[in-house]
mmCIF file of C-alpha atoms in Angstrom:
data_model
loop_
_atom_site.group_PDB
_atom_site.id
_atom_site.type_symbol
_atom_site.label_atom_id
_atom_site.label_comp_id
_atom_site.label_asym_id
_atom_site.label_seq_id
_atom_site.Cartn_x
_atom_site.Cartn_y
_atom_site.Cartn_z
ATOM 1 C CA MET A 165 -9.987 17.799 12.970
ATOM 2 C CA SER A 166 -10.888 14.714 11.907
ATOM 3 C CA GLY A 167 -14.216 13.422 13.761
ATOM 4 C CA TYR A 168 -13.000 9.909 13.262
ATOM 5 C CA LYS A 169 -12.285 7.700 16.949
ATOM 6 C CA THR A 170 -12.802 4.015 15.648
ATOM 7 C CA PHE A 171 -10.813 2.731 13.179
ATOM 8 C CA ALA A 172 -10.877 -1.244 11.865
ATOM 9 C CA VAL A 173 -8.466 -2.398 9.709
ATOM 10 C CA ALA A 174 -8.727 -5.468 7.749
ATOM 11 C CA GLY A 175 -5.463 -7.439 6.932
ATOM 12 C CA ALA A 176 -2.446 -7.559 9.530
ATOM 13 C CA GLY A 177 -0.301 -8.216 7.365
ATOM 14 C CA GLY A 178 2.611 -6.050 5.985
ATOM 15 C CA LEU A 179 1.142 -2.477 5.791
ATOM 16 C CA GLY A 180 -1.978 -3.766 7.789
ATOM 17 C CA SER A 181 0.292 -5.001 11.106
ATOM 18 C CA LEU A 182 2.178 -1.729 10.279
ATOM 19 C CA ILE A 183 -1.058 0.358 10.309
ATOM 20 C CA VAL A 184 -2.140 -1.112 12.961
ATOM 21 C CA ASP A 185 0.599 0.001 15.837
ATOM 22 C CA GLU A 186 0.968 3.492 14.116
ATOM 23 C CA LEU A 187 -3.767 4.265 15.329
ATOM 24 C CA LEU A 188 -2.518 2.469 18.584
ATOM 25 C CA GLN A 189 0.033 4.931 19.035
ATOM 26 C CA GLU A 190 -2.288 7.818 18.983
ATOM 27 C CA LYS A 191 -4.659 5.590 20.279
ATOM 28 C CA ALA A 192 -2.316 6.060 22.687
ATOM 29 C CA ALA A 193 -2.292 9.441 22.647
ATOM 30 C CA GLY A 194 -5.771 10.467 23.103
ATOM 31 C CA LYS A 195 -6.454 10.651 19.467
ATOM 32 C CA VAL A 196 -8.336 7.867 18.673
ATOM 33 C CA ASP A 197 -9.982 5.699 20.605
ATOM 34 C CA MET A 198 -10.457 2.111 19.291
ATOM 35 C CA VAL A 199 -8.933 -0.084 16.913
ATOM 36 C CA ILE A 200 -9.676 -3.403 15.843
ATOM 37 C CA ILE A 201 -7.773 -5.762 13.286
ATOM 38 C CA LEU A 202 -10.317 -7.924 11.725
ATOM 39 C CA THR A 203 -9.277 -11.499 11.112
ATOM 40 C CA ARG A 204 -9.501 -14.879 9.461
ATOM 41 C CA LYS A 205 -7.686 -15.914 12.718
ATOM 42 C CA ALA A 206 -6.891 -14.984 15.979
ATOM 43 C CA ALA A 207 -3.215 -16.045 15.710
ATOM 44 C CA GLY A 208 -0.533 -14.292 14.434
ATOM 45 C CA ASN A 209 -1.412 -10.339 15.577
ATOM 46 C CA ASP A 210 -0.768 -11.515 19.986
ATOM 47 C CA ASP A 211 1.906 -7.113 19.636
ATOM 48 C CA LEU A 212 -0.957 -6.199 18.755
ATOM 49 C CA ALA A 213 -3.287 -6.842 20.695
ATOM 50 C CA ALA A 214 -0.768 -6.289 23.663
ATOM 51 C CA LYS A 215 -0.885 -2.814 22.772
ATOM 52 C CA GLY A 216 -4.519 -2.202 22.307
ATOM 53 C CA ALA A 217 -6.027 -3.205 20.051
ATOM 54 C CA GLU A 218 -9.061 -5.657 19.638
ATOM 55 C CA VAL A 219 -9.039 -8.526 17.538
ATOM 56 C CA ILE A 220 -11.447 -9.458 16.074
ATOM 57 C CA VAL A 221 -12.758 -13.196 13.736
ATOM 58 C CA VAL A 222 -14.400 -13.036 11.167
ATOM 59 C CA ASP A 223 -16.591 -14.795 7.907
ATOM 60 C CA TYR A 224 -15.890 -12.783 4.695
ATOM 61 C CA THR A 225 -18.967 -15.119 3.035
ATOM 62 C CA SER A 226 -21.270 -13.955 5.966
ATOM 63 C CA PRO A 227 -22.412 -10.524 5.786
ATOM 64 C CA SER A 228 -23.712 -10.536 9.905
ATOM 65 C CA SER A 229 -20.302 -11.349 10.912
ATOM 66 C CA LEU A 230 -19.518 -8.274 9.114
ATOM 67 C CA GLN A 231 -20.821 -5.635 10.162
ATOM 68 C CA SER A 232 -20.888 -7.172 14.680
ATOM 69 C CA ALA A 233 -17.597 -6.267 13.908
ATOM 70 C CA LEU A 234 -18.125 -2.930 12.860
ATOM 71 C CA GLN A 235 -20.105 -1.897 14.688
ATOM 72 C CA GLY A 236 -19.653 2.086 15.857
ATOM 73 C CA ILE A 237 -16.627 1.886 13.372
ATOM 74 C CA ASP A 238 -15.920 5.290 11.857
ATOM 75 C CA VAL A 239 -12.930 4.315 8.792
ATOM 76 C CA VAL A 240 -12.151 0.523 7.474
ATOM 77 C CA ILE A 241 -8.941 0.493 6.325
ATOM 78 C CA SER A 242 -8.470 -2.455 3.834
ATOM 79 C CA THR A 243 -5.029 -4.119 2.893
ATOM 80 C CA LEU A 244 -6.151 -6.959 1.329
ATOM 81 C CA SER A 245 -3.895 -8.683 -0.856
ATOM 82 C CA HIS A 246 -4.547 -9.509 -4.347
ATOM 83 C CA LEU A 247 -5.109 -12.992 -3.430
ATOM 84 C CA GLY A 248 -7.812 -11.192 -0.945
ATOM 85 C CA LEU A 249 -9.619 -8.694 -3.285
ATOM 86 C CA THR A 250 -12.639 -10.796 -3.686
ATOM 87 C CA ALA A 251 -13.758 -10.046 0.015
ATOM 88 C CA GLN A 252 -13.618 -6.439 -0.364
ATOM 89 C CA GLU A 253 -16.704 -6.148 -1.702
ATOM 90 C CA SER A 254 -18.705 -7.956 1.099
ATOM 91 C CA LEU A 255 -15.604 -6.274 3.237
ATOM 92 C CA ALA A 256 -17.871 -2.639 1.635
ATOM 93 C CA ASN A 257 -21.727 -3.756 1.784
ATOM 94 C CA ALA A 258 -20.977 -4.911 5.818
ATOM 95 C CA SER A 259 -19.823 -1.459 6.040
ATOM 96 C CA LYS A 260 -22.193 0.880 4.077
ATOM 97 C CA ALA A 261 -24.999 -0.710 6.239
ATOM 98 C CA VAL A 262 -23.700 0.232 9.818
ATOM 99 C CA GLY A 263 -23.087 3.434 8.689
ATOM 100 C CA VAL A 264 -19.374 3.439 8.512
ATOM 101 C CA LYS A 265 -19.114 7.062 7.388
ATOM 102 C CA LEU A 266 -15.756 6.619 5.481
ATOM 103 C CA PHE A 267 -13.838 3.276 3.599
ATOM 104 C CA VAL A 268 -9.886 3.017 1.969
ATOM 105 C CA PRO A 269 -9.852 0.150 -0.426
ATOM 106 C CA SER A 270 -6.703 -1.669 -0.420
ATOM 107 C CA GLU A 271 -5.545 0.339 -3.973
ATOM 108 C CA PHE A 272 -2.012 0.931 -1.917
ATOM 109 C CA GLY A 273 0.927 0.545 -4.827
ATOM 110 C CA GLY A 274 -0.320 2.487 -8.337
ATOM 111 C CA ASP A 275 -3.331 4.960 -9.898
ATOM 112 C CA THR A 276 -6.017 2.546 -10.187
ATOM 113 C CA THR A 277 -8.425 5.562 -12.080
ATOM 114 C CA GLY A 278 -9.471 4.249 -15.329
ATOM 115 C CA HIS A 279 -8.487 0.876 -15.574
ATOM 116 C CA THR A 280 -10.436 -2.181 -16.323
ATOM 117 C CA GLU A 281 -8.266 -5.696 -17.240
ATOM 118 C CA GLY A 282 -5.695 -7.585 -14.366
ATOM 119 C CA MET A 283 -5.892 -6.178 -11.128
ATOM 120 C CA PHE A 284 -5.806 -2.734 -11.580
ATOM 121 C CA GLY A 285 -9.013 -3.291 -13.002
ATOM 122 C CA LEU A 286 -10.623 -4.512 -9.658
ATOM 123 C CA LYS A 287 -9.418 -3.162 -7.633
ATOM 124 C CA ASN A 288 -10.696 0.567 -9.816
ATOM 125 C CA ALA A 289 -14.360 -1.721 -10.654
ATOM 126 C CA GLN A 290 -14.535 -1.772 -6.733
ATOM 127 C CA ARG A 291 -13.567 1.563 -6.678
ATOM 128 C CA GLN A 292 -16.197 3.086 -8.410
ATOM 129 C CA LYS A 293 -18.564 0.403 -6.156
ATOM 130 C CA LEU A 294 -17.629 2.259 -2.932
ATOM 131 C CA GLY A 295 -19.442 4.879 -4.853
ATOM 132 C CA GLN A 296 -22.278 3.432 -6.071
ATOM 133 C CA ILE A 297 -23.569 2.305 -2.658
ATOM 134 C CA GLY A 298 -23.148 5.335 -1.611
ATOM 135 C CA LEU A 299 -20.383 4.733 0.389
ATOM 136 C CA PRO A 300 -17.186 7.398 1.003
ATOM 137 C CA TRP A 301 -13.618 6.657 0.522
ATOM 138 C CA ALA A 302 -10.199 7.744 0.449
ATOM 139 C CA VAL A 303 -7.623 6.540 -1.386
ATOM 140 C CA PHE A 304 -3.927 6.752 -1.207
ATOM 141 C CA THR A 305 -1.398 6.203 -3.864
ATOM 142 C CA THR A 306 1.842 5.206 -3.253
ATOM 143 C CA GLY A 307 4.405 4.322 -5.443
ATOM 144 C CA SER A 308 6.090 0.856 -5.042
ATOM 145 C CA PHE A 309 6.395 0.167 -1.257
ATOM 146 C CA ALA A 310 10.113 1.619 -0.756
ATOM 147 C CA ASP A 311 11.796 -0.770 1.598
ATOM 148 C CA TRP A 312 10.046 -4.271 0.286
ATOM 149 C CA LEU A 313 11.132 -4.100 -2.888
ATOM 150 C CA TRP A 314 14.222 -5.265 -3.404
ATOM 151 C CA TYR A 315 13.908 -8.788 -1.437
ATOM 152 C CA GLN A 316 11.287 -9.862 -3.321
ATOM 153 C CA PRO A 317 13.384 -12.887 -5.906
ATOM 154 C CA TYR A 318 9.810 -13.640 -7.741
ATOM 155 C CA LEU A 319 10.242 -10.437 -9.319
ATOM 156 C CA GLY A 320 14.683 -10.806 -8.727
ATOM 157 C CA PHE A 321 15.200 -7.942 -6.361
ATOM 158 C CA ASP A 322 17.726 -10.392 -3.376
ATOM 159 C CA LEU A 323 19.281 -7.633 -2.562
ATOM 160 C CA ALA A 324 20.068 -9.939 0.656
ATOM 161 C CA ASN A 325 22.351 -11.800 -0.993
ATOM 162 C CA GLY A 326 23.257 -8.811 -3.578
ATOM 163 C CA LYS A 327 21.405 -10.082 -6.693
ATOM 164 C CA ILE A 328 19.482 -8.440 -9.247
ATOM 165 C CA GLU A 329 17.833 -8.898 -12.155
ATOM 166 C CA ILE A 330 16.169 -6.282 -13.825
ATOM 167 C CA GLY A 331 13.415 -7.019 -16.721
ATOM 168 C CA GLY A 332 14.206 -3.560 -19.469
ATOM 169 C CA MET A 333 16.265 -1.385 -18.041
ATOM 170 C CA GLY A 334 16.683 0.020 -15.434
ATOM 171 C CA ASN A 335 15.924 3.558 -16.483
ATOM 172 C CA GLY A 336 12.518 3.893 -15.858
ATOM 173 C CA LEU A 337 10.951 6.632 -13.759
ATOM 174 C CA MET A 338 9.059 5.622 -10.974
ATOM 175 C CA SER A 339 7.269 6.981 -7.456
ATOM 176 C CA LEU A 340 8.157 4.961 -3.593
ATOM 177 C CA THR A 341 7.308 4.553 -0.656
ATOM 178 C CA SER A 342 7.924 2.660 2.557
ATOM 179 C CA ARG A 343 6.280 0.714 4.302
ATOM 180 C CA ARG A 344 5.837 3.099 7.429
ATOM 181 C CA ASP A 345 5.562 6.475 5.368
ATOM 182 C CA ILE A 346 2.258 4.660 4.230
ATOM 183 C CA ALA A 347 1.232 3.971 7.335
ATOM 184 C CA ARG A 348 2.733 7.327 8.537
ATOM 185 C CA TYR A 349 0.659 8.783 6.356
ATOM 186 C CA VAL A 350 -2.961 7.059 5.730
ATOM 187 C CA VAL A 351 -3.461 7.726 10.397
ATOM 188 C CA HIS A 352 -1.462 11.397 10.014
ATOM 189 C CA VAL A 353 -5.067 12.337 7.708
ATOM 190 C CA THR A 354 -7.267 9.366 8.535
ATOM 191 C CA THR A 355 -7.023 10.948 12.238
ATOM 192 C CA SER A 356 -6.293 14.814 11.146
ATOM 193 C CA LEU A 357 -9.149 16.165 8.178
ATOM 194 C CA PRO A 358 -12.476 16.754 8.646
ATOM 195 C CA PRO A 359 -14.271 14.447 6.936
ATOM 196 C CA THR A 360 -15.211 17.365 3.497
ATOM 197 C CA LYS A 361 -11.109 16.920 2.623
ATOM 198 C CA LEU A 362 -10.830 13.624 2.856
ATOM 199 C CA HIS A 363 -14.481 12.141 1.583
ATOM 200 C CA ASN A 364 -14.520 10.253 -2.300
ATOM 201 C CA HIS A 365 -9.638 11.708 -2.118
ATOM 202 C CA VAL A 366 -7.029 10.871 -3.693
ATOM 203 C CA PHE A 367 -3.904 11.456 -1.904
ATOM 204 C CA LYS A 368 -0.495 10.856 -3.753
ATOM 205 C CA MET A 369 2.754 10.367 -1.309
ATOM 206 C CA GLU A 370 5.664 9.349 -2.552
ATOM 207 C CA GLY A 371 8.631 9.045 0.284
ATOM 208 C CA ASP A 372 11.613 9.514 -3.308
ATOM 209 C CA ARG A 373 10.933 9.968 -6.871
ATOM 210 C CA THR A 374 13.610 7.307 -8.985
ATOM 211 C CA THR A 375 14.771 4.866 -10.985
ATOM 212 C CA LEU A 376 16.363 1.513 -10.623
ATOM 213 C CA ASN A 377 19.400 2.073 -11.638
ATOM 214 C CA ARG A 378 19.984 5.994 -9.395
ATOM 215 C CA ALA A 379 18.608 2.753 -6.438
ATOM 216 C CA LEU A 380 21.095 0.821 -6.961
ATOM 217 C CA ALA A 381 23.378 2.770 -8.092
ATOM 218 C CA ALA A 382 22.879 5.095 -4.130
ATOM 219 C CA TYR A 383 22.548 2.066 -2.842
ATOM 220 C CA GLU A 384 25.653 1.076 -3.527
ATOM 221 C CA ALA A 385 28.035 4.321 -3.294
ATOM 222 C CA GLN A 386 26.130 4.185 0.608
ATOM 223 C CA THR A 387 26.513 0.829 2.072
ATOM 224 C CA GLY A 388 30.679 0.491 -0.151
ATOM 225 C CA LYS A 389 28.978 -3.037 -1.628
ATOM 226 C CA SER A 390 28.540 -4.858 -5.007
ATOM 227 C CA LEU A 391 25.142 -5.799 -6.060
ATOM 228 C CA ASP A 392 25.540 -8.114 -8.989
ATOM 229 C CA ILE A 393 22.864 -7.223 -11.098
ATOM 230 C CA THR A 394 22.037 -8.489 -14.862
ATOM 231 C CA TYR A 395 20.003 -7.056 -16.792
ATOM 232 C CA VAL A 396 17.637 -9.213 -19.387
ATOM 233 C CA PRO A 397 15.018 -8.007 -22.502
ATOM 234 C CA LEU A 398 11.518 -7.430 -21.847
ATOM 235 C CA GLU A 399 10.502 -9.922 -25.120
ATOM 236 C CA GLU A 400 12.339 -12.511 -23.038
ATOM 237 C CA LEU A 401 11.117 -12.046 -20.012
ATOM 238 C CA LYS A 402 8.298 -11.740 -21.217
ATOM 239 C CA GLU A 403 9.007 -15.376 -22.740
ATOM 240 C CA ARG A 404 10.064 -17.207 -20.283
ATOM 241 C CA THR A 405 7.668 -16.190 -17.301
ATOM 242 C CA LYS A 406 4.138 -16.780 -19.990
ATOM 243 C CA GLY A 407 1.212 -19.140 -18.864
ATOM 244 C CA SER A 408 3.112 -19.392 -15.795
ATOM 245 C CA PRO A 409 2.384 -17.562 -11.733
ATOM 246 C CA ALA A 410 5.495 -16.122 -12.707
ATOM 247 C CA GLU A 411 3.798 -13.829 -15.913
ATOM 248 C CA PHE A 412 3.157 -11.027 -13.145
ATOM 249 C CA ARG A 413 7.111 -10.194 -13.352
ATOM 250 C CA TYR A 414 6.900 -9.580 -16.129
ATOM 251 C CA ILE A 415 3.781 -7.246 -15.889
ATOM 252 C CA PHE A 416 5.397 -5.769 -13.015
ATOM 253 C CA ALA A 417 9.510 -5.244 -14.594
ATOM 254 C CA LYS A 418 7.217 -3.220 -17.932
ATOM 255 C CA ARG A 419 5.876 -1.117 -15.151
ATOM 256 C CA LEU A 420 9.334 -0.383 -13.343
ATOM 257 C CA ASP A 421 10.663 0.181 -16.921
ATOM 258 C CA SER A 422 7.676 3.161 -18.297
ATOM 259 C CA ASP A 423 7.102 5.749 -16.032
ATOM 260 C CA THR A 424 5.296 4.583 -12.396
ATOM 261 C CA THR A 425 5.032 8.263 -11.321
ATOM 262 C CA TYR A 426 1.905 9.229 -10.809
ATOM 263 C CA GLY A 427 2.008 13.026 -11.075
ATOM 264 C CA LEU A 428 4.381 16.868 -10.596
ATOM 265 C CA GLU A 429 6.698 15.838 -7.595
ATOM 266 C CA GLU A 430 4.665 19.556 -6.571
ATOM 267 C CA GLU A 431 1.452 17.362 -6.029
ATOM 268 C CA MET A 432 2.621 15.142 -3.901
ATOM 269 C CA ASN A 433 1.981 14.767 0.215
ATOM 270 C CA VAL A 434 0.756 18.363 -0.240
ATOM 271 C CA ASP A 435 -1.682 17.257 2.326
ATOM 272 C CA TRP A 436 0.527 16.978 5.396
ATOM 273 C CA PRO A 437 2.807 19.384 4.370
ATOM 274 C CA ASP A 438 5.145 18.255 7.118
ATOM 275 C CA PHE A 439 5.553 14.202 6.521
ATOM 276 C CA LYS A 440 8.793 13.786 6.627
ATOM 277 C CA PRO A 441 9.514 10.451 4.327
ATOM 278 C CA GLN A 442 12.456 8.067 3.979
ATOM 279 C CA LYS A 443 15.041 8.761 1.090
ATOM 280 C CA ILE A 444 15.219 5.036 -0.743
ATOM 281 C CA VAL A 445 18.219 4.178 0.523
ATOM 282 C CA GLU A 446 17.511 4.473 4.327
ATOM 283 C CA ALA A 447 14.415 2.155 3.338
ATOM 284 C CA MET A 448 15.739 -0.062 1.679
ATOM 285 C CA LEU A 449 18.026 -0.065 4.526
ATOM 286 C CA SER A 450 15.174 -0.118 7.226
ATOM 287 C CA TYR A 451 13.243 -3.706 5.408
ATOM 288 C CA GLU A 452 11.534 -5.732 8.071
ATOM 289 C CA PRO A 453 10.344 -8.927 5.816
#
């Protein structure tokens, strides 16, 4: 059994709130002793606080603020968005200073190992920094969020209104996992496995493995709904978004148009053999903002 009983989650947004919720279920069952939420502002976490989470307002630019909040914490789980990743280094330094035993950086998605540029490069560099300061880490590769992805018009996916615009051909094989399943897996692993299996380990999870085209066809078949699907050549999408904030859409579409799986199917979910994740259409239908 894992000896880890106290947890801090940085960032209680879409994924973070689900991780907190899963931890609170373990707290109610007597498996976890403490769950704290690190936040820049107190408002917005009333439901989780009512369930037993402690909400602590922190200043990510203040080492003393972070160190005070992390006293007695075994595991820090960062779900900071890409816009807040610069704060993750301060969080890691504070965690090391107060004796946190395990740090889970915000790498949920693709495998950043070996990357040197862009957001993946930053995440890889921050993971390397954890090793340099001697702070044990655990990373979770999940693929795209199987529930969330289809409801992001800025990426071309507007399932709520039945309109999908795909960059490329939509035939790239990809891994996807719903946010609830990610939360379940992270909490199961960090509360059940011994430190020897947690420290400095990349955990590979996968809810489903499919392509954009197959996923959308399965959705239409199961729901009886007809989607308005259009395809935009990647080069056209590149020119359309070049130099604008929407350029990320091209980068994301280019990744999805190639192979974005993270290992053989038999390498997925091996740390939780009884894991039963949602398949793609179930995840698509389960989306909550």
